[in-house]
């Protein structure tokens, strides 16, 4: 039984400052950077019970619990991580790290650059999933964690987990990849590119240096978010949620015959877009969508995913959702197939869920049971080793 | 055998001027309007062989042949309409009409308003599919066509054909509805709304009166088109066409690590968006997407589509395409089911085609054979009556 009423409680952000230069995939270097981190549970004596949770596009290090800075801010995966939850903080020491280049406390385009005293803006380098892994590894080093019991993530977070298993095999005992893909399709890249064009062609973008103009390309960012939002849901799901319901019908239930909000779905998307444009950094949106586009571990092995994965020594859990049309089950199956081809150990669950890509964030009993059973097994193996 | 080498040849646009006021669904009135029209083939003595072709979002009255004004401009359904083609102009008198509110010669937001001597702009009323039918009916009246042998269209054009059959049953012998739907879903409306927001929030939109500012909201229109374009294709189709191919790789095949064009799919979408923004009117884009949103003949019958269709006396042909995720086969089947419930006559073909919604414009042998067989039967019935 999952006791979902338990929470990790109030959590403080920790800031890790790194002064050794970080060489990026692009060839550029970041001389110094800060990462915002939260942890839940306790690290055991031999530092063997650490779980790293990697976040997707718009999330952060605030994975679970209530933010000490804002009591209304509940962690984005609070239904997954906590005492008695699938990733049980009574047993595991769980770490959330805000990605380098993001905008929730880690160094990113909106941060002041030490060398200039002004925000990085357009000068902030493009980073890749592999760069994130390298940056996160330093947090593990500082915490004395040589090997994670598990690295786990959904969507873009799943790509990071996969990349950890490939690039630092000796540091990953279990790799949990949820609603993810070994690479974006042309359609995925297409949606990202439209979102980026909406931001970049907004006159308030000022070539990425909008901070100096005391402005924000909020219209572009809002359109970008609206597009993203549609791709996280499904046609059926939206039909169920909104259908063709009118927002505020004219007298006699009539239409207004204009371009204002007419249908509930319009109101919802506009609200989501506007809300997002008030808290998310536009340059970070560009940077993270580009990291998504670039991710393709099989690129170095001539397209051979099995060969790309062959360095990994982790035990894998993969989960996909039937109605996810952004990263459909076929993409997860491709990873499973490559692992099996290498005689690597993989568990795969395809969850029948109606909520599309968003399902990975939702509280679905079958999905959570799969993850809980997997982490129970990890916990048992830790106890045997202890 | 379809002889696709034959064309209707060079065609001139005809302009039909109407001075009787047209009362619109919104309650507003247009006092006078012009419709741009093309015709192919000859109207027979009893005016019984006329076929009206209705166009979708970005098309026009230029259905077939070569435009007299521009020899590079081939009609948008030239593979469907012509001598020896599925809609055979040796037998049928085919009419294309640019919709009221469009931007290819018919009166629309970019037209100069007689009352003011300036472009309509934001003052141009919202029109509906039913308004288009009423406007088109006047063209038929002037041509002396009491009853069409067929009214036909794909996508939004299919909605017009459906509306013709419902609202003017005595004037439609056959109704051909291709890749269409009885109403937009919440997801469909969502994509339209994002496109409209991109246009409306472009500072060059000036509340719809950009003509007075000698400018065009081309960035917003370009983003709108890019979104639309992705929804016309499929994930598989885009994988086949573009995959992850890089446009102009850096030395050693590397990425550029920036936000310029990196992948072929980005280049293609940008090109399509920019091209579209040079020839299409932004207000027309708003107007036509809104007409799509509003279309819902079952709205007046409490959601009962069978009852909404019960006035129709036409014989129906419906065609859908398996990979069309914009208006999937299930939507066409809904229409077929409603017709059968009323004991109305309907032929339905579900074509296995890889090209998504765009398939209705492409030259697919099975698809064209279905349409040709249907029109052959219409032609035979005309000959029997003669």
XYZ file of C-alpha atoms in Angstrom:
772
model
C 0.000 0.000 0.000
C 1.238 3.439 -0.926
C 0.601 5.942 1.820
C 0.372 9.078 -0.266
C -0.441 11.333 2.681
C 3.168 11.378 3.824
C 5.413 14.122 2.607
C 9.063 14.925 3.063
C 7.873 18.180 4.672
C 9.508 21.578 4.365
C 12.711 21.596 2.327
C 15.509 24.103 1.961
C 17.461 24.694 -1.230
C 21.199 24.090 -0.988
C 23.556 25.864 -3.357
C 26.675 24.109 -4.605
C 29.323 26.410 -6.019
C 31.885 24.980 -8.451
C 34.986 26.885 -9.489
C 36.723 24.335 -11.680
C 36.016 25.112 -15.361
C 33.508 22.791 -17.049
C 34.325 21.933 -20.669
C 31.086 21.548 -22.650
C 30.245 19.385 -25.673
C 30.204 22.547 -27.799
C 33.884 23.179 -26.991
C 32.992 26.199 -24.850
C 33.864 26.368 -21.167
C 31.948 27.610 -18.135
C 34.529 28.786 -15.606
C 32.315 28.718 -12.530
C 28.752 27.743 -11.801
C 26.245 27.184 -9.035
C 23.744 24.331 -8.863
C 20.587 24.493 -6.756
C 19.990 21.206 -4.936
C 17.427 19.638 -2.632
C 17.826 16.348 -0.744
C 15.311 14.132 1.039
C 15.996 11.266 3.458
C 19.435 10.384 4.838
C 22.575 9.158 3.154
C 23.627 5.867 4.756
C 27.095 5.160 6.145
C 28.543 3.661 2.962
C 26.764 6.229 0.736
C 25.086 3.424 -1.194
C 21.430 4.528 -0.942
C 21.502 7.720 -3.065
C 18.941 8.239 -5.826
C 19.364 11.062 -8.307
C 16.133 12.432 -9.799
C 16.644 14.307 -13.094
C 14.087 16.877 -14.198
C 12.421 17.682 -17.514
C 11.947 20.968 -19.371
C 10.153 23.213 -16.908
C 10.831 21.539 -13.562
C 13.627 21.985 -11.027
C 15.550 20.568 -8.079
C 12.361 20.952 -6.020
C 11.219 17.350 -6.508
C 9.245 16.744 -3.319
C 7.896 18.402 -0.201
C 7.093 22.010 0.510
C 9.535 24.727 -0.429
C 10.847 26.633 2.600
C 10.687 29.813 0.495
C 7.069 29.322 -0.581
C 4.612 27.097 1.307
C 2.373 26.814 -1.799
C 5.174 25.313 -3.855
C 4.888 21.514 -3.726
C 7.628 19.486 -5.446
C 6.859 18.397 -9.009
C 7.188 14.670 -8.238
C 5.815 14.754 -4.698
C 3.491 11.825 -5.477
C 6.557 9.699 -6.348
C 9.136 10.683 -3.726
C 8.560 10.680 0.046
C 8.169 8.433 3.073
C 6.193 5.347 2.013
C 6.039 6.518 -1.600
C 7.409 4.577 -4.590
C 10.832 6.165 -4.110
C 10.748 5.810 -0.339
C 12.754 8.428 1.542
C 12.702 6.171 4.624
C 15.189 4.039 2.720
C 16.728 6.260 0.077
C 18.638 9.524 0.064
C 17.053 11.352 -2.843
C 18.712 14.265 -4.657
C 17.165 16.818 -7.003
C 19.475 19.134 -8.970
C 18.354 22.094 -11.057
C 20.033 21.705 -14.432
C 22.843 23.996 -15.492
C 21.260 26.628 -17.763
C 17.883 26.495 -16.044
C 16.330 29.346 -14.096
C 15.518 28.088 -10.603
C 18.707 28.836 -8.746
C 21.353 27.161 -10.899
C 23.586 29.236 -13.154
C 21.832 30.016 -16.422
C 21.362 32.736 -19.034
C 19.556 34.982 -16.526
C 22.411 34.724 -13.980
C 24.943 37.482 -13.583
C 28.218 36.506 -15.216
C 31.144 37.005 -12.874
C 33.426 38.137 -15.723
C 31.107 40.987 -16.830
C 28.822 41.783 -13.903
C 25.793 41.536 -16.245
C 23.442 38.645 -17.125
C 24.834 36.014 -19.477
C 21.946 36.392 -21.949
C 22.793 35.235 -25.463
C 26.389 34.550 -24.388
C 25.355 31.567 -22.266
C 26.610 28.469 -24.068
C 24.356 25.737 -25.416
C 24.558 22.733 -23.093
C 23.777 19.092 -23.776
C 22.372 16.217 -21.738
C 25.941 14.918 -21.417
C 27.055 18.311 -20.055
C 24.338 18.081 -17.396
C 25.578 14.665 -16.360
C 29.131 16.020 -16.011
C 27.880 18.978 -13.954
C 25.724 16.741 -11.727
C 28.610 14.311 -11.168
C 30.461 17.030 -9.276
C 27.559 17.286 -6.821
C 27.808 13.538 -6.247
C 31.586 13.853 -5.779
C 31.168 16.549 -3.161
C 28.554 14.472 -1.333
C 30.887 11.476 -1.332
C 28.575 9.415 -3.519
C 30.653 7.122 -5.715
C 27.741 5.131 -7.057
C 24.027 5.904 -7.182
C 21.588 3.197 -6.122
C 19.502 4.652 -8.963
C 19.424 7.518 -11.431
C 15.859 8.227 -12.496
C 13.900 10.648 -14.648
C 10.896 11.140 -16.909
C 10.951 12.612 -20.433
C 14.120 14.742 -20.699
C 14.936 13.477 -17.186
C 14.900 9.936 -18.591
C 17.451 10.997 -21.202
C 19.731 12.190 -18.418
C 19.327 8.866 -16.595
C 20.198 7.037 -19.819
C 23.194 9.283 -20.384
C 24.415 8.693 -16.811
C 24.254 4.914 -17.385
C 26.212 5.224 -20.644
C 28.840 7.797 -19.703
C 29.439 6.906 -16.019
C 28.538 3.195 -15.885
C 30.465 2.549 -12.672
C 28.381 5.178 -10.868
C 24.866 3.882 -11.726
C 23.526 0.660 -10.186
C 19.968 1.113 -11.518
C 18.688 3.335 -14.291
C 14.989 4.308 -14.393
C 13.849 5.826 -17.680
C 10.201 6.923 -17.852
C 8.237 8.244 -20.862
C 11.458 8.937 -22.705
C 13.165 8.279 -26.004
C 16.659 7.531 -27.327
C 16.338 10.583 -29.612
C 13.787 13.154 -30.810
C 11.900 12.524 -34.031
C 11.605 15.121 -36.799
C 8.129 15.956 -35.483
C 9.491 16.478 -31.951
C 12.228 18.760 -33.297
C 9.627 20.534 -35.425
C 7.474 21.437 -32.412
C 10.592 22.623 -30.537
C 11.637 24.762 -33.487
C 8.211 26.451 -33.756
C 8.386 27.232 -30.032
C 11.870 28.681 -30.435
C 10.819 30.778 -33.434
C 7.920 32.204 -31.414
C 10.425 33.334 -28.753
C 13.255 34.488 -31.014
C 11.001 36.520 -33.354
C 9.304 38.291 -30.430
C 10.750 41.835 -30.648
C 11.136 41.817 -26.860
C 13.692 39.017 -27.198
C 16.427 41.456 -28.282
C 18.665 38.684 -29.553
C 18.601 37.014 -26.129
C 19.747 40.108 -24.226
C 16.302 41.231 -23.086
C 17.487 41.549 -19.480
C 19.422 44.688 -20.425
C 16.180 46.102 -21.874
C 14.239 45.344 -18.679
C 11.782 43.297 -20.682
C 10.807 39.696 -21.381
C 9.572 38.067 -24.639
C 6.450 36.957 -22.823
C 4.217 36.663 -25.900
C 6.649 34.325 -27.622
C 7.234 32.325 -24.462
C 3.497 32.043 -23.915
C 2.927 30.701 -27.445
C 5.823 28.275 -26.947
C 4.254 26.940 -23.772
C 0.806 26.603 -25.374
C 2.270 24.453 -28.161
C 4.158 22.339 -25.634
C 1.070 21.899 -23.526
C -0.977 20.465 -26.392
C 1.730 17.896 -27.081
C 1.767 16.749 -23.429
C -1.946 15.873 -23.538
C -3.975 13.764 -25.971
C -6.893 14.495 -28.254
C -9.127 12.201 -26.145
C -7.889 13.679 -22.904
C -8.611 17.213 -24.096
C -12.019 16.092 -25.365
C -12.767 14.769 -21.878
C -11.392 17.833 -20.069
C -12.690 20.621 -22.310
C -14.647 19.244 -25.221
C -16.264 22.153 -27.069
C -17.509 23.797 -23.877
C -17.892 27.544 -24.264
C -16.202 29.713 -21.663
C -18.810 32.444 -21.208
C -21.499 32.043 -23.868
C -23.332 35.085 -25.175
C -27.080 35.295 -24.351
C -29.009 32.247 -25.636
C -25.743 30.243 -25.475
C -24.580 31.911 -28.673
C -21.024 32.460 -29.855
C -19.390 35.894 -29.580
C -18.136 35.786 -33.174
C -14.730 37.241 -32.431
C -11.163 36.280 -31.603
C -11.369 36.539 -27.822
C -11.746 33.483 -25.606
C -14.734 31.482 -26.856
C -13.988 27.911 -25.733
C -12.751 26.566 -22.372
C -9.722 25.020 -24.070
C -8.632 28.470 -25.280
C -8.942 29.916 -21.816
C -6.956 27.042 -20.328
C -4.120 27.267 -22.863
C -3.892 31.054 -22.590
C -3.758 30.806 -18.812
C -1.024 28.163 -18.944
C 0.960 30.210 -21.438
C 0.688 33.452 -19.496
C 1.497 31.847 -16.156
C 4.562 30.165 -17.639
C 5.789 33.393 -19.260
C 5.830 35.047 -15.833
C 8.181 32.563 -14.150
C 10.231 30.845 -16.837
C 13.266 32.291 -18.570
C 12.993 32.446 -22.375
C 16.697 31.722 -22.960
C 16.387 28.655 -20.748
C 13.489 27.489 -22.916
C 15.710 27.720 -26.000
C 18.604 26.011 -24.252
C 16.605 23.084 -22.897
C 14.701 22.411 -26.132
C 18.058 22.401 -27.936
C 19.486 19.899 -25.443
C 16.451 17.730 -26.245
C 17.066 18.048 -30.010
C 20.742 17.151 -29.697
C 20.334 14.102 -27.464
C 21.165 11.017 -29.518
C 23.618 8.631 -27.837
C 23.652 6.379 -30.920
C 25.062 9.236 -32.997
C 28.595 8.256 -31.996
C 28.007 4.601 -32.917
C 26.670 5.172 -36.417
C 23.063 4.889 -35.287
C 23.615 1.597 -33.440
C 21.749 2.114 -30.148
C 22.756 -1.292 -28.765
C 26.404 -0.415 -29.214
C 25.841 3.007 -27.636
C 24.277 1.317 -24.593
C 26.841 -1.464 -24.381
C 29.050 0.393 -21.886
C 26.223 0.547 -19.342
C 26.354 -1.904 -16.421
C 23.174 -0.731 -14.684
C 19.983 -2.713 -14.265
C 17.263 -0.868 -16.211
C 13.590 -0.081 -15.618
C 11.728 1.488 -18.520
C 8.145 2.734 -18.349
C 6.041 4.147 -21.164
C 2.402 5.205 -21.498
C 0.098 3.942 -24.248
C -1.377 7.346 -25.214
C 1.902 9.305 -25.114
C 2.254 10.593 -28.682
C 5.239 12.807 -27.859
C 7.477 9.898 -26.811
C 5.323 6.875 -27.651
C 5.908 3.347 -26.280
C 7.722 2.369 -29.501
C 10.608 4.650 -28.499
C 10.961 2.974 -25.095
C 10.726 -0.438 -26.742
C 13.627 0.546 -28.958
C 15.762 1.061 -25.840
C 14.558 -2.235 -24.342
C 15.362 -4.075 -27.544
C 18.878 -2.607 -27.667
C 19.503 -3.594 -24.031
C 18.265 -7.146 -24.601
C 20.436 -7.374 -27.690
C 23.387 -6.710 -25.364
C 22.145 -9.247 -22.766
C 21.681 -6.355 -20.345
C 19.005 -6.567 -17.654
C 15.860 -4.564 -18.325
C 12.348 -4.470 -16.908
C 9.756 -2.799 -19.095
C 6.231 -1.667 -18.240
C 3.819 -0.197 -20.770
C 1.097 1.500 -18.763
C -2.388 1.861 -20.257
C -3.124 5.464 -19.262
C -5.262 8.114 -20.968
C -3.197 11.203 -20.145
C -0.518 11.182 -22.838
C 2.985 12.355 -22.026
C 1.753 14.054 -18.839
C 0.976 10.615 -17.387
C 4.509 10.310 -16.045
C 3.771 13.085 -13.547
C 0.389 11.755 -12.451
C -0.612 9.424 -9.672
C -1.549 6.235 -11.511
C -1.773 3.169 -9.244
C -0.345 0.623 -11.711
C 2.501 2.919 -12.712
C 3.411 3.711 -9.116
C 3.209 0.046 -8.135
C 5.735 -0.837 -10.830
C 8.160 1.827 -9.624
C 7.592 0.938 -5.970
C 8.230 -2.772 -6.592
C 11.419 -1.901 -8.441
C 12.720 0.337 -5.651
C 11.703 -2.247 -3.010
C 13.963 -4.681 -4.813
C 16.791 -2.128 -4.860
C 16.301 -1.551 -1.144
C 16.403 -5.298 -0.435
C 19.634 -5.670 -2.357
C 21.136 -2.765 -0.375
C 20.141 -4.479 2.891
C 21.673 -7.760 1.740
C 24.930 -5.996 0.874
C 24.938 -4.138 4.219
C -6.972 4.463 -66.314
C -6.452 7.995 -65.140
C -4.647 10.087 -67.705
C -2.952 12.565 -65.430
C -1.099 14.359 -68.202
C -4.200 16.242 -69.271
C -4.866 19.635 -67.790
C -7.665 22.146 -68.106
C -5.014 24.519 -69.494
C -4.810 28.255 -68.886
C -7.639 29.675 -66.793
C -8.876 33.195 -66.166
C -10.353 34.401 -62.905
C -13.928 35.699 -63.124
C -15.173 38.217 -60.591
C -18.775 38.083 -59.404
C -20.007 41.278 -57.777
C -23.003 41.096 -55.410
C -24.800 44.181 -54.179
C -27.584 42.594 -52.148
C -26.681 42.655 -48.424
C -25.650 39.294 -46.968
C -26.845 38.652 -43.419
C -24.247 36.614 -41.534
C -24.620 34.090 -38.702
C -23.095 36.647 -36.334
C -25.993 39.053 -37.034
C -23.705 41.410 -38.946
C -24.304 42.281 -42.589
C -21.969 42.668 -45.548
C -23.605 45.119 -47.937
C -21.642 44.239 -51.044
C -18.990 41.718 -51.917
C -17.002 40.222 -54.761
C -16.195 36.544 -55.203
C -13.307 35.317 -57.346
C -14.334 32.297 -59.421
C -12.810 29.856 -61.886
C -14.692 27.328 -64.014
C -13.552 24.322 -66.018
C -15.488 22.352 -68.638
C -18.906 23.353 -70.018
C -22.255 23.672 -68.374
C -24.724 21.425 -70.194
C -28.069 22.621 -71.559
C -30.137 21.759 -68.491
C -27.394 22.954 -66.106
C -27.298 19.557 -64.418
C -23.576 18.763 -64.644
C -22.158 21.408 -62.309
C -19.710 20.428 -59.558
C -18.766 22.894 -56.864
C -15.306 22.414 -55.320
C -14.898 24.038 -51.894
C -11.438 24.954 -50.640
C -9.676 24.590 -47.307
C -7.712 27.082 -45.203
C -5.011 28.371 -47.522
C -6.337 27.495 -50.985
C -8.503 29.423 -53.406
C -10.824 29.344 -56.423
C -7.807 28.295 -58.503
C -8.564 24.566 -58.331
C -7.082 23.320 -61.598
C -5.015 24.353 -64.608
C -2.571 27.183 -65.052
C -3.404 30.660 -63.871
C -3.571 33.196 -66.710
C -1.918 35.731 -64.385
C 0.979 33.462 -63.404
C 2.079 30.469 -65.508
C 3.838 28.898 -62.486
C 0.619 28.803 -60.497
C -0.959 25.351 -60.903
C -4.379 24.772 -59.302
C -4.311 23.189 -55.849
C -6.378 20.155 -56.884
C -5.048 19.825 -60.441
C -4.455 16.086 -59.927
C -8.190 15.662 -59.157
C -9.912 17.963 -61.661
C -9.351 17.973 -65.427
C -10.015 16.057 -68.632
C -9.810 12.324 -67.867
C -9.174 12.987 -64.173
C -11.373 11.732 -61.304
C -13.596 14.803 -61.600
C -13.615 14.744 -65.369
C -14.066 18.142 -67.008
C -15.046 16.407 -70.260
C -18.294 15.602 -68.479
C -18.612 18.072 -65.623
C -18.723 21.844 -65.334
C -16.485 22.455 -62.318
C -16.573 25.650 -60.261
C -14.028 26.954 -57.766
C -14.962 29.931 -55.575
C -12.595 31.821 -53.293
C -14.315 32.035 -49.911
C -15.690 35.311 -48.628
C -13.089 36.663 -46.193
C -10.159 35.023 -47.992
C -7.382 36.912 -49.737
C -7.205 35.702 -53.341
C -9.608 38.051 -55.069
C -12.765 37.701 -53.003
C -13.762 40.404 -50.546
C -11.923 39.992 -47.262
C -10.234 41.937 -44.463
C -7.525 43.198 -46.826
C -10.093 44.541 -49.328
C -10.961 48.222 -49.474
C -14.336 48.813 -47.852
C -16.603 50.846 -50.098
C -18.120 52.723 -47.136
C -14.747 54.002 -45.853
C -12.283 53.817 -48.757
C -9.806 51.967 -46.487
C -9.162 48.250 -45.877
C -11.692 46.445 -43.698
C -9.040 45.171 -41.277
C -10.396 44.316 -37.832
C -13.872 45.534 -38.902
C -14.366 42.600 -41.250
C -17.005 40.374 -39.675
C -16.378 36.804 -38.585
C -17.968 34.441 -41.117
C -19.058 30.842 -40.744
C -19.174 27.822 -43.013
C -22.920 28.435 -43.361
C -22.228 32.034 -44.446
C -19.903 30.729 -47.153
C -22.622 28.429 -48.440
C -25.073 31.353 -48.619
C -22.512 33.481 -50.460
C -21.657 30.667 -52.890
C -25.352 29.995 -53.580
C -25.607 33.397 -55.221
C -22.901 32.402 -57.701
C -24.910 29.296 -58.560
C -28.063 31.436 -58.937
C -26.324 33.786 -61.327
C -25.003 30.852 -63.373
C -28.509 29.374 -63.566
C -27.524 26.276 -61.580
C -30.497 25.121 -59.533
C -28.929 21.877 -58.396
C -25.313 20.725 -58.288
C -24.473 17.270 -59.585
C -22.015 17.327 -56.688
C -20.599 19.595 -54.020
C -17.162 18.407 -52.947
C -14.319 19.397 -50.673
C -11.506 18.202 -48.430
C -10.904 19.241 -44.823
C -12.645 22.612 -44.325
C -13.908 22.169 -47.909
C -15.611 18.964 -46.769
C -17.385 20.913 -44.040
C -18.750 23.275 -46.677
C -19.973 20.327 -48.767
C -21.669 18.903 -45.669
C -23.225 22.265 -44.886
C -24.502 22.618 -48.457
C -26.206 19.214 -48.176
C -27.834 20.167 -44.871
C -28.869 23.751 -45.568
C -29.744 23.556 -49.308
C -30.762 19.889 -49.725
C -32.676 20.521 -52.954
C -29.550 21.939 -54.572
C -27.129 19.032 -53.885
C -27.467 15.690 -55.687
C -24.178 14.280 -54.411
C -22.043 15.360 -51.495
C -18.340 14.418 -51.383
C -16.665 14.941 -48.017
C -12.945 14.120 -47.823
C -10.646 14.093 -44.753
C -13.156 16.112 -42.822
C -15.055 16.117 -39.532
C -18.488 17.063 -38.201
C -16.783 19.375 -35.690
C -13.324 20.297 -34.375
C -12.038 18.602 -31.234
C -10.584 20.507 -28.286
C -7.102 19.652 -29.593
C -7.979 21.029 -33.045
C -9.291 24.249 -31.486
C -6.187 24.372 -29.279
C -3.823 24.343 -32.252
C -5.939 27.028 -33.975
C -5.865 29.174 -30.856
C -2.067 28.963 -30.523
C -1.767 30.014 -34.166
C -4.121 32.956 -33.585
C -2.236 34.027 -30.445
C 1.022 34.020 -32.413
C -0.576 36.414 -34.930
C -2.525 38.626 -32.542
C 0.385 39.126 -30.111
C 2.778 40.068 -32.921
C 3.239 43.843 -32.405
C 2.947 44.293 -36.181
C -0.664 43.066 -36.002
C -1.883 46.442 -34.684
C -5.204 45.001 -33.574
C -5.892 43.783 -37.124
C -5.358 47.182 -38.758
C -1.783 46.565 -39.876
C -2.595 47.697 -43.432
C -2.783 51.304 -42.201
C 0.709 50.873 -40.722
C 2.077 49.492 -44.007
C 3.217 46.380 -42.220
C 2.319 42.714 -41.807
C 2.549 40.463 -38.707
C 4.779 38.134 -40.653
C 6.535 36.544 -37.668
C 3.235 35.557 -36.071
C 1.814 34.324 -39.360
C 4.953 32.313 -40.000
C 4.747 30.610 -36.594
C 1.038 29.925 -37.218
C 1.842 28.241 -40.505
C 4.657 26.160 -39.017
C 2.283 24.785 -36.371
C -0.356 24.041 -39.000
C 2.171 22.325 -41.210
C 3.231 19.871 -38.505
C -0.411 18.889 -37.965
C -0.917 18.183 -41.684
C 1.902 15.623 -41.718
C 2.599 12.605 -39.496
C 5.464 11.667 -37.217
C 6.359 8.742 -39.530
C 6.046 10.880 -42.630
C 8.367 13.526 -41.185
C 10.791 10.795 -40.077
C 10.870 9.551 -43.662
C 11.180 13.022 -45.224
C 13.626 14.665 -42.801
C 14.621 12.298 -40.028
C 17.399 13.893 -38.002
C 19.348 14.972 -41.072
C 21.504 18.016 -40.421
C 21.135 20.934 -42.808
C 24.735 22.082 -43.105
C 26.830 20.227 -40.543
C 29.886 21.892 -39.044
C 33.268 20.333 -39.938
C 33.450 16.632 -38.931
C 29.645 16.475 -39.156
C 29.364 18.240 -35.818
C 26.494 20.370 -34.536
C 26.740 24.166 -34.505
C 25.518 24.408 -30.912
C 23.273 27.399 -31.473
C 19.700 28.331 -32.302
C 20.090 28.743 -36.049
C 18.965 26.061 -38.501
C 20.584 22.790 -37.461
C 18.226 20.129 -38.851
C 16.560 19.793 -42.277
C 13.130 19.785 -40.642
C 13.811 23.227 -39.153
C 14.857 24.595 -42.497
C 11.751 23.178 -44.159
C 9.344 24.547 -41.566
C 10.975 27.981 -41.547
C 10.810 28.119 -45.321
C 7.143 27.132 -45.354
C 6.337 29.685 -42.664
C 8.182 32.525 -44.355
C 6.750 31.764 -47.792
C 3.231 31.679 -46.394
C 3.693 34.959 -44.515
C 4.525 36.687 -47.802
C 1.303 35.774 -49.608
C -1.378 35.056 -47.023
C -3.367 37.669 -45.116
C -3.114 37.364 -41.318
C -6.719 38.489 -40.711
C -7.893 35.836 -43.157
C -5.972 33.261 -41.146
C -7.852 34.293 -38.010
C -11.176 34.340 -39.828
C -10.828 30.927 -41.435
C -9.541 29.183 -38.301
C -12.515 30.655 -36.443
C -14.936 29.350 -39.087
C -13.349 25.929 -38.516
C -13.807 26.197 -34.733
C -17.454 27.234 -35.033
C -18.532 24.546 -37.505
C -20.795 22.107 -35.682
C -24.065 21.348 -37.486
C -25.232 19.165 -34.583
C -25.134 22.165 -32.252
C -28.662 23.101 -33.271
C -29.947 19.569 -32.646
C -28.580 19.146 -29.143
C -25.526 17.251 -30.348
C -27.558 14.781 -32.437
C -25.631 14.571 -35.716
C -28.125 12.195 -37.338
C -30.912 14.679 -36.734
C -28.733 17.523 -38.074
C -28.113 15.535 -41.263
C -31.695 14.359 -41.639
C -32.684 17.228 -43.944
C -30.082 16.196 -46.530
C -31.311 14.341 -49.617
C -27.937 13.968 -51.322
C -26.104 10.732 -51.957
C -22.856 10.857 -49.925
C -19.265 9.825 -50.525
C -16.923 10.070 -47.556
C -13.183 9.430 -47.697
C -10.712 9.421 -44.822
C -7.018 8.563 -44.491
C -5.670 6.143 -41.885
C -2.760 8.317 -40.677
C -4.671 11.623 -40.576
C -4.425 12.651 -36.898
C -5.952 16.091 -37.490
C -9.295 14.717 -38.719
C -8.904 10.967 -38.164
C -11.089 8.281 -39.788
C -13.213 8.054 -36.616
C -14.612 11.507 -37.395
C -15.673 10.498 -40.908
C -17.148 7.278 -39.528
C -19.243 9.370 -37.182
C -20.803 11.088 -40.196
C -21.325 7.757 -41.976
C -22.972 6.289 -38.886
C -25.336 9.255 -38.604
C -26.290 8.974 -42.292
C -26.935 5.226 -42.023
C -29.014 5.833 -38.901
C -31.234 8.016 -41.129
C -31.313 5.409 -43.926
C -29.469 7.888 -46.134
C -27.162 6.638 -48.878
C -23.459 6.793 -48.119
C -20.317 5.291 -49.601
C -17.285 5.316 -47.333
C -13.636 4.667 -48.173
C -10.866 4.592 -45.600
C -7.624 4.911 -47.511
C -4.426 3.440 -46.077
C -2.011 6.285 -46.791
C 1.113 7.428 -44.937
C 0.807 11.181 -45.472
C -1.602 12.251 -42.734
C -4.091 15.032 -43.403
C -2.128 16.177 -46.450
C -3.079 12.907 -48.183
C -6.301 14.455 -49.480
C -4.248 16.702 -51.770
C -1.916 13.981 -53.030
C -2.119 11.687 -56.006
C -2.867 8.303 -54.427
C -4.121 5.708 -56.932
C -6.641 3.970 -54.626
C -8.027 7.279 -53.418
C -8.381 8.693 -56.921
C -9.965 5.475 -58.188
C -12.658 5.717 -55.511
C -13.454 9.311 -56.471
C -13.333 8.547 -60.201
C -15.678 5.570 -59.838
C -18.088 7.728 -57.867
C -18.083 10.520 -60.458
C -18.390 7.977 -63.302
C -21.598 6.811 -61.651
C -22.833 10.402 -61.360
C -22.048 10.960 -65.038
C -23.912 7.789 -66.027
C -26.968 8.886 -64.063
C -26.834 12.283 -65.805
C -26.720 10.562 -69.205
C -29.668 8.343 -68.276
C -31.701 11.380 -67.227
C -30.774 13.247 -70.440
